[in-house]
């Protein structure tokens, strides 16, 4: 919060105009431009999909059960059917919502699960009672939060989740119940039934029971500074960006510039503090699992002498997540220290930029390219022409093209795919794919000394100010060609239209450079990589060298094709499984 705001707030406590001022300050945490995108827990540009979902065109959609890991960790569904594991059950639930998790292990007539709201004034509120097996029990107030309340409401069919979880409900006078126990629920928040949460039996009396008011049109508490969730629910402004999913669809946590509480992912998402260093990636950039103490016992469950009644589906979920196939990309095998200080461009060593390739046309080394896996190289559209594919050669592992080094590979080109909307005048969509020919004796395109760079699936993986690297065999401004692979560290630059008014297209282009302009790409580097490293030291091809006014002028930074904008275009041509990092 800005100091001025803070002082004004102190000054005007209790005055009526303060409310407006208050909301102004609150809004500081929300990114308005991002809110327009209407992100939810299903938006894989912001969050990871569940292990039983995959990310298609920016949305998490259900996998088919056979796409789940095959591990056998039997679970029983409410339909009486046993599934090999939780993922397979959940992917069935996507198609048949009646298939809900019941218990771990095989089904053998253990009865049913159900949930009722009791003693409220309407159908959408009351004390929460669950039927588990043949017994019924009320849920405890202890540890009952909006997270658990949302799950109870989802189960009853209220898509917006809960609006209140603190309201108390009393037993009607004519009901004679003696409460001695209740079930404490602990959920992650996106479960579809309380049976998926950890349920623990506690001693209790009738004052210890949880109540809930589910979201309906009528229950919507609207006032001038409420925040409207993507699902239509209104929540108080001060419940946004606090790491808690109040909306039920997480839309209150996905466009944040800061967090009131919780942990702020670089991608602008607030997550609960307890997800930090818990051994599971929650931020898409992996920043929640960075700089963690090695001990890793930050979240050790203190099991009191209580009886846990349900399975721990969260453990199953984590285990299944770890069993999903993983792509190998963006990892180099040299031990180069991160964030090394650079002055001019430096000469690269073998293995430092293993995705860098050179494109030769005839005798001329004419552009750079980026190996992204399989037989595929990414480059700039302005580098290649479709009908001369036979004239190109892809050189891999090349460090010096006068004294050709060991470990250099040469491949011929099968075909060239240029973006349909590439414009040679504006340089919009300056992106192309080159498919290499396989080595005659091999079935794959595997290349020596070459590792693919990862393809970014979200524009929120990196942001202005992040340090990234450019590399290429191009010219040095002024000096003659040096014919060596060079690299430099640059930072992503915000608001580039100030340098290139009318010529810079935010959605499709990215600017990068240094304050003094000393490091830049130049003639001959086109088509080559701008790579950025995530929190786990994995490299992503964030940009393709495209254009710039002169080279190395601070007032004219280098312009790159913004690769994240083309993830779907690339995966359409090369196949999702080659580049989709998570949830293939
Ligand atoms: N279009 C140039 C080429 O074909 C790349 C220019 C990049 N310029 C820059 N200042 N970053 O090689």
Coordinates of C-alpha atoms and ligand atoms in Angstrom, one line a residue:
X1 CA 0.0 0.0 0.0
X2 CA 1.3 3.4 -0.9
X3 CA 2.2 5.5 2.1
X4 CA -0.1 8.4 1.1
X5 CA -3.0 6.1 1.0
X6 CA -2.1 4.7 4.4
X7 CA -1.9 8.2 6.0
X8 CA -5.1 9.2 4.4
X9 CA -6.7 6.1 5.7
X10 CA -5.5 6.8 9.3
X11 CA -6.7 10.3 9.0
X12 CA -10.1 9.5 7.9
X13 CA -11.0 6.6 10.0
X14 CA -14.8 6.6 10.6
X15 CA -15.6 9.2 7.9
X16 CA -17.9 8.2 5.1
X17 CA -15.7 9.0 2.2
X18 CA -13.1 6.7 3.7
X19 CA -15.0 3.8 2.4
X20 CA -14.4 4.8 -1.2
X21 CA -10.8 5.5 -0.3
X22 CA -10.5 2.2 1.4
X23 CA -11.7 0.4 -1.7
X24 CA -9.3 2.3 -3.8
X25 CA -6.5 1.1 -1.7
X26 CA -7.8 -2.4 -1.8
X27 CA -8.0 -2.4 -5.6
X28 CA -4.3 -1.8 -5.7
X29 CA -3.8 -5.5 -5.2
X30 CA -5.9 -6.5 -8.2
X31 CA -4.7 -6.4 -11.8
X32 CA -7.5 -5.0 -13.8
X33 CA -6.2 -6.1 -17.2
X34 CA -5.9 -9.7 -15.9
X35 CA -9.4 -9.7 -14.4
X36 CA -10.8 -9.1 -17.9
X37 CA -9.6 -12.5 -18.9
X38 CA -12.0 -14.1 -16.4
X39 CA -9.6 -16.7 -15.1
X40 CA -10.7 -19.5 -12.9
X41 CA -9.3 -22.7 -11.3
X42 CA -9.7 -24.2 -14.8
X43 CA -7.3 -21.7 -16.4
X44 CA -4.0 -23.4 -17.0
X45 CA -2.3 -20.1 -17.9
X46 CA -2.5 -19.4 -14.2
X47 CA -2.7 -22.7 -12.4
X48 CA -1.8 -26.4 -12.9
X49 CA -4.7 -28.6 -13.9
X50 CA -5.5 -31.6 -11.7
X51 CA -3.8 -34.8 -12.6
X52 CA -7.0 -36.1 -14.1
X53 CA -7.2 -33.1 -16.4
X54 CA -5.2 -31.8 -19.3
X55 CA -4.6 -28.3 -20.5
X56 CA -6.1 -27.5 -23.9
X57 CA -6.3 -24.0 -25.3
X58 CA -5.8 -22.5 -21.9
X59 CA -8.4 -24.6 -20.1
X60 CA -8.3 -27.6 -18.0
X61 CA -10.5 -30.3 -19.4
X62 CA -11.1 -33.9 -18.4
X63 CA -8.7 -36.6 -19.4
X64 CA -10.0 -39.9 -20.4
X65 CA -9.4 -42.5 -17.7
X66 CA -6.8 -44.4 -19.8
X67 CA -4.7 -41.2 -19.8
X68 CA -4.3 -41.5 -16.0
X69 CA -1.3 -43.2 -14.4
X70 CA -1.8 -47.0 -14.3
X71 CA -0.8 -47.3 -10.7
X72 CA -3.0 -49.6 -8.6
X73 CA -4.2 -47.7 -5.5
X74 CA -7.8 -48.9 -5.4
X75 CA -10.6 -46.5 -4.7
X76 CA -14.3 -47.1 -4.4
X77 CA -16.9 -44.8 -6.0
X78 CA -20.4 -43.9 -4.9
X79 CA -21.7 -45.9 -7.9
X80 CA -20.4 -49.1 -6.2
X81 CA -17.6 -49.4 -8.8
X82 CA -14.0 -49.9 -7.9
X83 CA -11.3 -48.0 -9.8
X84 CA -7.6 -48.6 -10.1
X85 CA -6.8 -45.2 -8.7
X86 CA -8.1 -41.8 -7.7
X87 CA -7.2 -40.2 -11.1
X88 CA -9.2 -42.8 -13.0
X89 CA -12.2 -42.3 -10.7
X90 CA -12.0 -38.5 -11.0
X91 CA -11.7 -38.6 -14.8
X92 CA -14.9 -40.7 -14.8
X93 CA -16.5 -38.2 -12.6
X94 CA -15.8 -35.5 -15.2
X95 CA -18.0 -37.4 -17.6
X96 CA -20.5 -38.9 -15.1
X97 CA -20.8 -36.5 -12.2
X98 CA -22.6 -39.1 -10.2
X99 CA -19.4 -41.1 -9.9
X100 CA -18.0 -39.6 -6.8
X101 CA -15.3 -40.7 -4.5
X102 CA -16.5 -42.8 -1.6
X103 CA -13.6 -44.6 0.2
X104 CA -10.2 -46.1 -0.4
X105 CA -10.0 -49.7 -1.3
X106 CA -12.5 -51.9 -3.0
X107 CA -16.2 -51.4 -2.8
X108 CA -18.0 -54.0 -0.7
X109 CA -21.3 -52.5 0.3
X110 CA -19.9 -50.0 2.7
X111 CA -23.1 -47.9 2.3
X112 CA -23.3 -44.5 0.9
X113 CA -22.2 -41.0 1.4
X114 CA -24.6 -38.1 1.5
X115 CA -24.7 -34.6 2.9
X116 CA -27.7 -32.6 4.1
X117 CA -28.2 -29.1 5.3
X118 CA -30.4 -29.2 8.4
X119 CA -32.4 -26.7 10.4
X120 CA -31.9 -23.7 8.2
X121 CA -34.6 -21.4 7.0
X122 CA -34.1 -22.4 3.4
X123 CA -32.7 -25.3 1.5
X124 CA -29.5 -23.5 0.9
X125 CA -28.4 -23.3 4.5
X126 CA -28.1 -25.1 7.8
X127 CA -26.0 -27.4 9.9
X128 CA -23.9 -29.8 7.9
X129 CA -24.8 -33.4 8.4
X130 CA -23.1 -36.2 6.6
X131 CA -24.0 -39.8 6.1
X132 CA -21.0 -42.0 6.1
X133 CA -21.6 -45.7 5.7
X134 CA -24.6 -46.4 8.0
X135 CA -24.0 -43.7 10.4
X136 CA -24.7 -40.0 10.3
X137 CA -22.8 -37.2 12.0
X138 CA -22.6 -33.5 12.0
X139 CA -19.5 -31.6 10.9
X140 CA -17.5 -29.7 13.5
X141 CA -17.0 -26.0 13.6
X142 CA -13.4 -26.6 14.4
X143 CA -11.3 -25.8 11.4
X144 CA -14.4 -25.3 9.3
X145 CA -13.5 -22.5 6.9
X146 CA -14.9 -21.2 3.6
X147 CA -12.7 -23.8 1.9
X148 CA -14.6 -26.7 3.5
X149 CA -18.0 -24.8 3.3
X150 CA -17.5 -24.4 -0.5
X151 CA -17.1 -28.2 -0.9
X152 CA -20.3 -28.8 1.1
X153 CA -22.2 -26.4 -1.1
X154 CA -20.7 -27.8 -4.4
X155 CA -22.0 -31.2 -3.3
X156 CA -25.5 -29.8 -2.8
X157 CA -25.3 -28.3 -6.3
X158 CA -24.5 -24.7 -5.5
X159 CA -21.9 -23.8 -8.1
X160 CA -20.9 -20.6 -6.4
X161 CA -20.0 -22.5 -3.2
X162 CA -20.7 -20.9 0.2
X163 CA -21.3 -17.3 1.2
X164 CA -21.1 -17.8 4.9
X165 CA -19.6 -20.5 7.1
X166 CA -19.9 -18.9 10.5
X167 CA -23.7 -18.6 10.8
X168 CA -25.1 -20.6 13.7
X169 CA -28.2 -22.8 13.5
X170 CA -30.0 -24.2 16.4
X171 CA -31.9 -27.4 16.8
X172 CA -35.6 -26.8 16.8
X173 CA -37.2 -27.2 20.2
X174 CA -39.0 -30.5 19.3
X175 CA -35.8 -32.2 18.2
X176 CA -34.1 -34.1 20.9
X177 CA -30.6 -34.9 20.0
X178 CA -27.6 -35.3 22.2
X179 CA -24.5 -34.5 20.4
X180 CA -21.3 -36.1 21.7
X181 CA -19.2 -36.2 18.6
X182 CA -18.7 -34.4 15.3
X183 CA -16.5 -34.8 12.3
X184 CA -13.8 -32.3 11.6
X185 CA -13.3 -31.8 7.8
X186 CA -10.1 -30.6 6.1
X187 CA -10.3 -29.9 2.4
X188 CA -8.1 -28.5 -0.3
X189 CA -11.1 -26.7 -1.7
X190 CA -11.8 -28.1 -5.1
X191 CA -13.1 -31.4 -4.0
X192 CA -16.6 -32.3 -5.1
X193 CA -17.6 -34.2 -1.9
X194 CA -16.6 -34.0 1.7
X195 CA -15.7 -37.7 1.4
X196 CA -12.6 -36.6 -0.4
X197 CA -11.6 -34.4 2.5
X198 CA -9.8 -35.7 5.6
X199 CA -12.6 -36.4 8.2
X200 CA -11.6 -36.9 11.8
X201 CA -13.9 -37.7 14.7
X202 CA -13.9 -35.3 17.6
X203 CA -15.7 -35.0 20.9
X204 CA -18.3 -32.3 20.7
X205 CA -21.6 -30.8 22.0
X206 CA -24.3 -29.1 20.1
X207 CA -22.5 -25.8 20.2
X208 CA -19.6 -27.2 18.2
X209 CA -21.3 -27.8 14.9
X210 CA -20.6 -26.2 11.6
X211 CA -23.2 -24.3 9.7
X212 CA -23.2 -23.0 6.1
X213 CA -25.1 -20.6 3.8
X214 CA -24.6 -21.6 0.2
X215 CA -24.5 -19.2 -2.6
X216 CA -27.8 -18.4 -4.4
X217 CA -28.9 -15.3 -6.3
X218 CA -30.8 -14.2 -3.1
X219 CA -28.0 -14.8 -0.8
X220 CA -25.7 -12.6 -2.8
X221 CA -24.5 -9.9 -0.5
X222 CA -23.9 -7.0 -2.7
X223 CA -22.4 -3.7 -1.7
X224 CA -20.4 -1.1 -3.6
X225 CA -17.1 -2.5 -2.9
X226 CA -17.8 -6.1 -3.4
X227 CA -15.7 -8.1 -5.9
X228 CA -17.5 -10.0 -8.5
X229 CA -16.2 -13.5 -9.0
X230 CA -16.2 -15.1 -12.4
X231 CA -19.0 -17.5 -11.3
X232 CA -21.2 -14.5 -10.5
X233 CA -20.8 -14.6 -6.7
X234 CA -19.9 -11.4 -4.9
X235 CA -17.4 -11.4 -2.1
X236 CA -16.1 -8.5 0.0
X237 CA -13.1 -6.8 -1.7
X238 CA -10.9 -7.6 1.3
X239 CA -11.3 -11.3 0.7
X240 CA -9.5 -11.1 -2.6
X241 CA -5.8 -11.9 -2.9
X242 CA -5.5 -13.6 0.5
X243 CA -4.7 -17.1 -0.7
X244 CA -8.2 -18.3 0.2
X245 CA -10.5 -19.4 -2.5
X246 CA -13.6 -17.5 -1.4
X247 CA -15.2 -17.4 -4.8
X248 CA -15.2 -21.2 -5.1
X249 CA -13.8 -20.9 -8.6
X250 CA -10.5 -19.3 -7.3
X251 CA -11.2 -16.2 -9.4
X252 CA -10.4 -13.9 -6.4
X253 CA -6.9 -15.2 -6.2
X254 CA -5.7 -15.3 -9.8
X255 CA -5.0 -11.6 -10.7
X256 CA -3.0 -10.3 -7.8
X257 CA -0.2 -7.9 -7.6
X258 CA 0.3 -8.7 -3.9
X259 CA -1.2 -10.9 -1.3
X260 CA -2.9 -9.8 1.9
X261 CA -1.9 -13.2 3.3
X262 CA -0.6 -16.3 1.7
X263 CA 2.2 -16.6 -0.9
X264 CA 2.4 -14.6 -4.1
X265 CA 3.4 -16.7 -7.1
X266 CA 5.3 -14.8 -9.8
X267 CA 2.4 -15.5 -12.1
X268 CA 0.2 -13.2 -9.9
X269 CA -1.6 -16.0 -8.0
X270 CA -2.1 -16.0 -4.2
X271 CA -1.9 -19.4 -2.7
X272 CA -2.2 -20.5 1.0
X273 CA 1.1 -20.0 3.0
X274 CA 1.0 -23.7 3.9
X275 CA 1.5 -24.6 0.2
X276 CA 4.9 -23.0 0.2
X277 CA 7.7 -25.6 0.5
X278 CA 5.2 -28.5 0.9
X279 CA 7.0 -30.5 -1.8
X280 CA 4.3 -29.9 -4.4
X281 CA 4.5 -27.3 -7.2
X282 CA 1.6 -24.9 -6.9
X283 CA 2.9 -21.8 -8.7
X284 CA 3.3 -22.5 -12.5
X285 CA 6.8 -21.1 -12.3
X286 CA 7.7 -23.4 -9.4
X287 CA 8.6 -20.4 -7.1
X288 CA 6.7 -21.8 -4.2
X289 CA 9.2 -24.6 -3.9
X290 CA 12.2 -22.5 -4.1
X291 CA 14.7 -21.7 -1.3
X292 CA 13.1 -24.3 0.9
X293 CA 14.9 -25.8 3.8
X294 CA 16.0 -29.3 3.0
X295 CA 14.3 -30.8 6.1
X296 CA 10.9 -30.6 4.4
X297 CA 8.9 -31.2 7.6
X298 CA 7.2 -27.9 7.5
X299 CA 3.7 -29.4 7.3
X300 CA 3.8 -32.4 9.5
X301 CA 0.4 -33.4 10.6
X302 CA 0.1 -33.5 14.3
X303 CA -2.1 -36.5 14.8
X304 CA -3.8 -36.3 18.1
X305 CA -5.6 -39.2 19.5
X306 CA -8.4 -38.9 17.1
X307 CA -9.9 -41.3 14.7
X308 CA -9.4 -40.5 11.0
X309 CA -12.4 -41.9 9.2
X310 CA -11.7 -41.1 5.6
X311 CA -9.0 -41.7 3.2
X312 CA -6.4 -39.1 2.5
X313 CA -7.2 -38.4 -1.2
X314 CA -4.8 -35.5 -1.1
X315 CA -1.9 -37.9 -0.7
X316 CA -3.2 -40.0 -3.5
X317 CA -3.5 -36.9 -5.7
X318 CA 0.1 -35.9 -5.0
X319 CA 1.4 -39.3 -5.6
X320 CA -0.5 -39.5 -8.9
X321 CA 0.8 -36.1 -9.9
X322 CA 4.3 -37.4 -9.5
X323 CA 3.6 -40.4 -11.7
X324 CA 2.5 -38.4 -14.7
X325 CA 4.9 -38.5 -17.6
X326 CA 7.5 -35.8 -17.6
X327 CA 9.0 -34.0 -20.5
X328 CA 12.7 -33.6 -20.6
X329 CA 13.5 -30.1 -21.8
X330 CA 15.2 -26.9 -20.9
X331 CA 17.9 -28.6 -18.8
X332 CA 21.5 -28.1 -19.8
X333 CA 24.3 -30.3 -18.4
X334 CA 27.0 -27.8 -17.9
X335 CA 27.5 -26.4 -14.5
X336 CA 27.2 -22.8 -15.5
X337 CA 26.4 -20.4 -12.6
X338 CA 23.2 -18.6 -12.8
X339 CA 23.0 -14.9 -13.1
X340 CA 26.6 -14.4 -13.9
X341 CA 27.5 -10.8 -14.6
X342 CA 28.0 -10.1 -18.2
X343 CA 29.5 -7.2 -20.0
X344 CA 29.5 -7.7 -23.7
X345 CA 28.4 -10.9 -25.4
X346 CA 30.4 -13.8 -24.2
X347 CA 31.6 -16.8 -26.1
X348 CA 29.5 -19.9 -25.4
X349 CA 30.9 -23.3 -24.5
X350 CA 29.6 -26.7 -25.5
X351 CA 26.4 -27.5 -23.8
X352 CA 25.6 -24.0 -22.6
X353 CA 22.9 -23.4 -25.2
X354 CA 22.1 -26.9 -26.4
X355 CA 18.9 -25.8 -28.1
X356 CA 20.6 -23.3 -30.3
X357 CA 20.8 -24.4 -33.9
X358 CA 22.1 -22.6 -37.0
X359 CA 20.2 -22.5 -40.3
X360 CA 22.3 -22.6 -43.4
X361 CA 21.0 -21.8 -46.8
X362 CA 23.5 -22.9 -49.4
X363 CA 26.8 -21.7 -48.2
X364 CA 25.5 -18.9 -46.1
X365 CA 24.9 -19.2 -42.4
X366 CA 21.8 -17.2 -42.4
X367 CA 19.7 -17.5 -39.2
X368 CA 19.4 -19.1 -35.8
X369 CA 16.8 -21.5 -34.6
X370 CA 15.7 -23.3 -31.5
X371 CA 15.4 -27.0 -31.1
X372 CA 12.1 -27.8 -29.3
X373 CA 12.1 -31.6 -29.5
X374 CA 11.3 -34.4 -31.9
X375 CA 12.4 -33.3 -35.4
X376 CA 11.3 -29.7 -34.7
X377 CA 13.1 -26.4 -34.8
X378 CA 11.5 -23.1 -34.1
X379 CA 12.6 -20.0 -36.0
X380 CA 11.5 -16.6 -37.3
X381 CA 9.2 -16.6 -40.3
X382 CA 11.3 -13.9 -41.9
X383 CA 14.2 -16.4 -41.9
X384 CA 12.7 -19.0 -44.1
X385 CA 10.7 -19.6 -47.3
X386 CA 8.5 -22.6 -47.8
X387 CA 9.5 -23.6 -51.3
X388 CA 13.2 -23.7 -50.7
X389 CA 13.1 -26.2 -47.8
X390 CA 15.6 -28.5 -49.7
X391 CA 18.2 -25.8 -49.7
X392 CA 18.3 -25.5 -45.9
X393 CA 20.6 -27.3 -43.5
X394 CA 20.2 -27.4 -39.7
X395 CA 23.5 -27.3 -37.8
X396 CA 23.4 -28.4 -34.2
X397 CA 26.0 -28.1 -31.5
X398 CA 27.8 -25.5 -33.6
X399 CA 30.1 -23.2 -31.7
X400 CA 32.3 -21.8 -34.4
X401 CA 31.5 -22.0 -38.0
X402 CA 35.0 -21.3 -39.3
X403 CA 36.7 -23.9 -37.2
X404 CA 33.8 -26.4 -37.1
X405 CA 33.9 -28.0 -33.7
X406 CA 33.5 -31.7 -32.7
X407 CA 29.9 -32.6 -31.9
X408 CA 28.4 -30.6 -34.7
X409 CA 25.5 -32.3 -36.4
X410 CA 23.9 -31.5 -39.8
X411 CA 20.3 -32.3 -40.7
X412 CA 18.4 -31.7 -43.9
X413 CA 15.0 -30.2 -43.9
X414 CA 11.7 -31.9 -44.6
X415 CA 9.4 -29.0 -44.6
X416 CA 8.9 -25.5 -43.4
X417 CA 5.7 -24.2 -41.8
X418 CA 5.3 -20.4 -41.7
X419 CA 2.6 -18.8 -39.5
X420 CA -0.5 -18.2 -41.7
X421 CA -0.7 -14.6 -40.4
X422 CA 2.9 -13.7 -40.7
X423 CA 3.3 -10.2 -42.1
X424 CA 6.5 -9.2 -43.7
X425 CA 5.7 -5.5 -43.3
X426 CA 4.8 -5.4 -39.6
X427 CA 6.7 -8.5 -38.6
X428 CA 3.6 -9.7 -36.8
X429 CA 3.5 -13.5 -36.1
X430 CA 7.2 -13.8 -37.1
X431 CA 7.3 -17.5 -36.3
X432 CA 8.0 -20.6 -38.3
X433 CA 8.6 -24.3 -37.7
X434 CA 11.2 -26.4 -39.5
X435 CA 10.8 -30.2 -39.6
X436 CA 14.2 -31.9 -40.0
X437 CA 14.7 -35.1 -41.9
X438 CA 15.5 -38.1 -39.8
X439 CA 18.9 -39.6 -40.0
X440 CA 18.6 -42.4 -42.7
X441 CA 19.4 -45.2 -40.2
X442 CA 17.4 -43.8 -37.3
X443 CA 13.7 -43.6 -36.4
X444 CA 13.9 -40.5 -34.3
X445 CA 15.6 -37.2 -34.8
X446 CA 17.7 -37.4 -31.7
X447 CA 20.7 -35.2 -32.0
X448 CA 24.0 -35.2 -30.3
X449 CA 24.9 -32.3 -28.0
X450 CA 21.3 -31.0 -28.3
X451 CA 18.6 -30.6 -25.7
X452 CA 15.2 -29.1 -26.5
X453 CA 14.2 -25.8 -24.9
X454 CA 10.8 -26.0 -23.2
X455 CA 7.9 -24.2 -24.9
X456 CA 6.0 -21.9 -22.5
X457 CA 2.3 -22.6 -22.3
X458 CA 1.5 -19.4 -20.3
X459 CA 2.3 -15.8 -20.7
X460 CA 2.5 -15.6 -16.9
X461 CA 5.6 -17.7 -16.7
X462 CA 8.0 -14.7 -16.9
X463 CA 7.4 -11.0 -16.6
X464 CA 9.1 -7.6 -17.2
X465 CA 12.3 -7.3 -15.3
X466 CA 13.1 -11.0 -15.4
X467 CA 16.6 -11.9 -16.5
X468 CA 16.9 -14.0 -19.6
X469 CA 19.5 -15.0 -22.2
X470 CA 20.0 -14.4 -25.9
X471 CA 22.4 -16.4 -28.0
X472 CA 23.4 -16.5 -31.7
X473 CA 26.1 -16.7 -34.3
X474 CA 25.3 -13.3 -35.7
X475 CA 27.2 -10.1 -36.1
X476 CA 28.7 -7.8 -33.5
X477 CA 27.7 -4.2 -34.3
X478 CA 30.6 -2.5 -35.8
X479 CA 33.0 -5.3 -35.6
X480 CA 33.1 -7.9 -38.3
X481 CA 31.5 -11.3 -38.0
X482 CA 33.2 -13.3 -35.4
X483 CA 31.6 -16.6 -36.4
X484 CA 31.3 -17.8 -32.9
X485 CA 28.3 -18.6 -30.8
X486 CA 27.9 -15.8 -28.3
X487 CA 25.4 -15.1 -25.6
X488 CA 24.3 -12.3 -23.3
X489 CA 22.0 -11.6 -20.4
X490 CA 19.1 -9.3 -21.0
X491 CA 16.0 -8.4 -19.1
X492 CA 12.4 -8.4 -20.3
X493 CA 11.2 -4.8 -20.9
X494 CA 7.8 -3.5 -20.0
X495 CA 5.7 -1.1 -22.1
X496 CA 7.7 -1.4 -25.3
X497 CA 5.4 0.8 -27.4
X498 CA 7.1 3.8 -25.8
X499 CA 10.2 2.8 -27.9
X500 CA 8.3 1.6 -31.0
X501 CA 5.0 3.4 -31.1
X502 CA 2.6 1.8 -33.6
X503 CA 5.1 -0.9 -34.4
X504 CA 5.0 -2.9 -31.2
X505 CA 2.2 -5.4 -30.8
X506 CA 2.0 -6.4 -27.1
X507 CA 0.2 -9.7 -27.5
X508 CA 2.6 -11.0 -30.1
X509 CA 5.9 -9.4 -29.3
X510 CA 8.3 -9.0 -26.4
X511 CA 11.1 -6.6 -25.8
X512 CA 14.4 -7.4 -24.1
X513 CA 17.7 -5.6 -23.6
X514 CA 19.9 -3.9 -21.0
X515 CA 19.6 -0.3 -19.7
X516 CA 22.7 0.8 -21.6
X517 CA 21.9 -1.3 -24.7
X518 CA 25.2 -3.0 -24.5
X519 CA 23.7 -6.4 -25.0
X520 CA 21.5 -7.1 -28.0
X521 CA 20.8 -9.4 -30.8
X522 CA 21.9 -8.3 -34.2
X523 CA 22.0 -9.2 -37.9
X524 CA 22.3 -12.9 -38.3
X525 CA 20.9 -13.7 -34.9
X526 CA 17.3 -13.7 -36.2
X527 CA 15.3 -16.8 -35.5
X528 CA 17.5 -17.6 -32.5
X529 CA 16.5 -18.0 -28.9
X530 CA 15.6 -15.6 -26.1
X531 CA 15.5 -18.1 -23.2
X532 CA 14.4 -17.6 -19.6
X533 CA 15.0 -19.8 -16.6
X534 CA 12.2 -20.7 -14.2
X535 CA 12.7 -21.3 -10.4
X536 CA 13.8 -24.8 -11.0
X537 CA 16.5 -23.7 -13.5
X538 CA 14.5 -25.0 -16.5
X539 CA 14.9 -23.0 -19.7
X540 CA 12.0 -21.8 -21.7
X541 CA 12.1 -20.3 -25.2
X542 CA 10.4 -17.1 -24.4
X543 CA 11.2 -15.2 -27.6
X544 CA 12.5 -15.6 -31.1
X545 CA 14.9 -12.9 -32.3
X546 CA 12.8 -10.9 -34.7
X547 CA 13.7 -7.3 -35.3
X548 CA 15.0 -4.0 -33.8
X549 CA 16.1 -0.6 -34.9
X550 CA 19.8 -0.9 -35.3
X551 CA 21.6 -3.0 -32.7
X552 CA 22.6 -2.2 -29.2
X553 CA 20.9 1.2 -28.9
X554 CA 19.3 1.7 -25.5
X555 CA 16.4 3.7 -27.1
X556 CA 15.7 0.8 -29.4
X557 CA 15.6 -2.6 -27.6
X558 CA 15.5 -5.9 -29.4
X559 CA 12.1 -7.2 -30.3
X560 CA 11.2 -10.9 -30.1
X561 CA 8.3 -13.0 -31.1
X562 CA 6.4 -13.8 -27.9
X563 CA 6.4 -17.6 -28.0
X564 CA 3.9 -18.2 -25.3
X565 CA 1.3 -16.6 -27.6
X566 CA 1.9 -19.4 -30.1
X567 CA 1.8 -22.5 -27.8
X568 CA -1.4 -23.7 -29.4
X569 CA -0.2 -23.0 -32.9
X570 CA 3.0 -24.9 -32.2
X571 CA 1.3 -27.9 -30.5
X572 CA -1.1 -28.1 -33.4
X573 CA 1.8 -28.7 -35.8
X574 CA 4.2 -30.7 -33.7
X575 CA 1.7 -32.6 -31.4
X576 CA 0.8 -31.8 -27.9
X577 CA 2.7 -34.6 -26.3
X578 CA 6.0 -33.3 -27.6
X579 CA 5.8 -29.9 -25.9
X580 CA 3.1 -30.1 -23.2
X581 CA 5.0 -30.2 -19.9
X582 CA 2.2 -31.1 -17.6
X583 CA -0.8 -33.3 -17.9
X584 CA -0.2 -34.7 -21.3
Ligands
LIG1 N1 16.3 -9.0 -38.3 C1 17.6 -9.3 -37.8 C2 18.1 -10.6 -38.5 O1 17.6 -10.9 -39.5 C3 17.6 -9.4 -36.4 C4 17.6 -8.1 -35.8 C5 17.6 -8.1 -34.3 N2 17.9 -6.8 -34.0 C6 18.0 -6.3 -32.8 N3 18.4 -5.1 -32.6 N4 17.7 -7.0 -31.7 O2 19.1 -11.1 -38.1

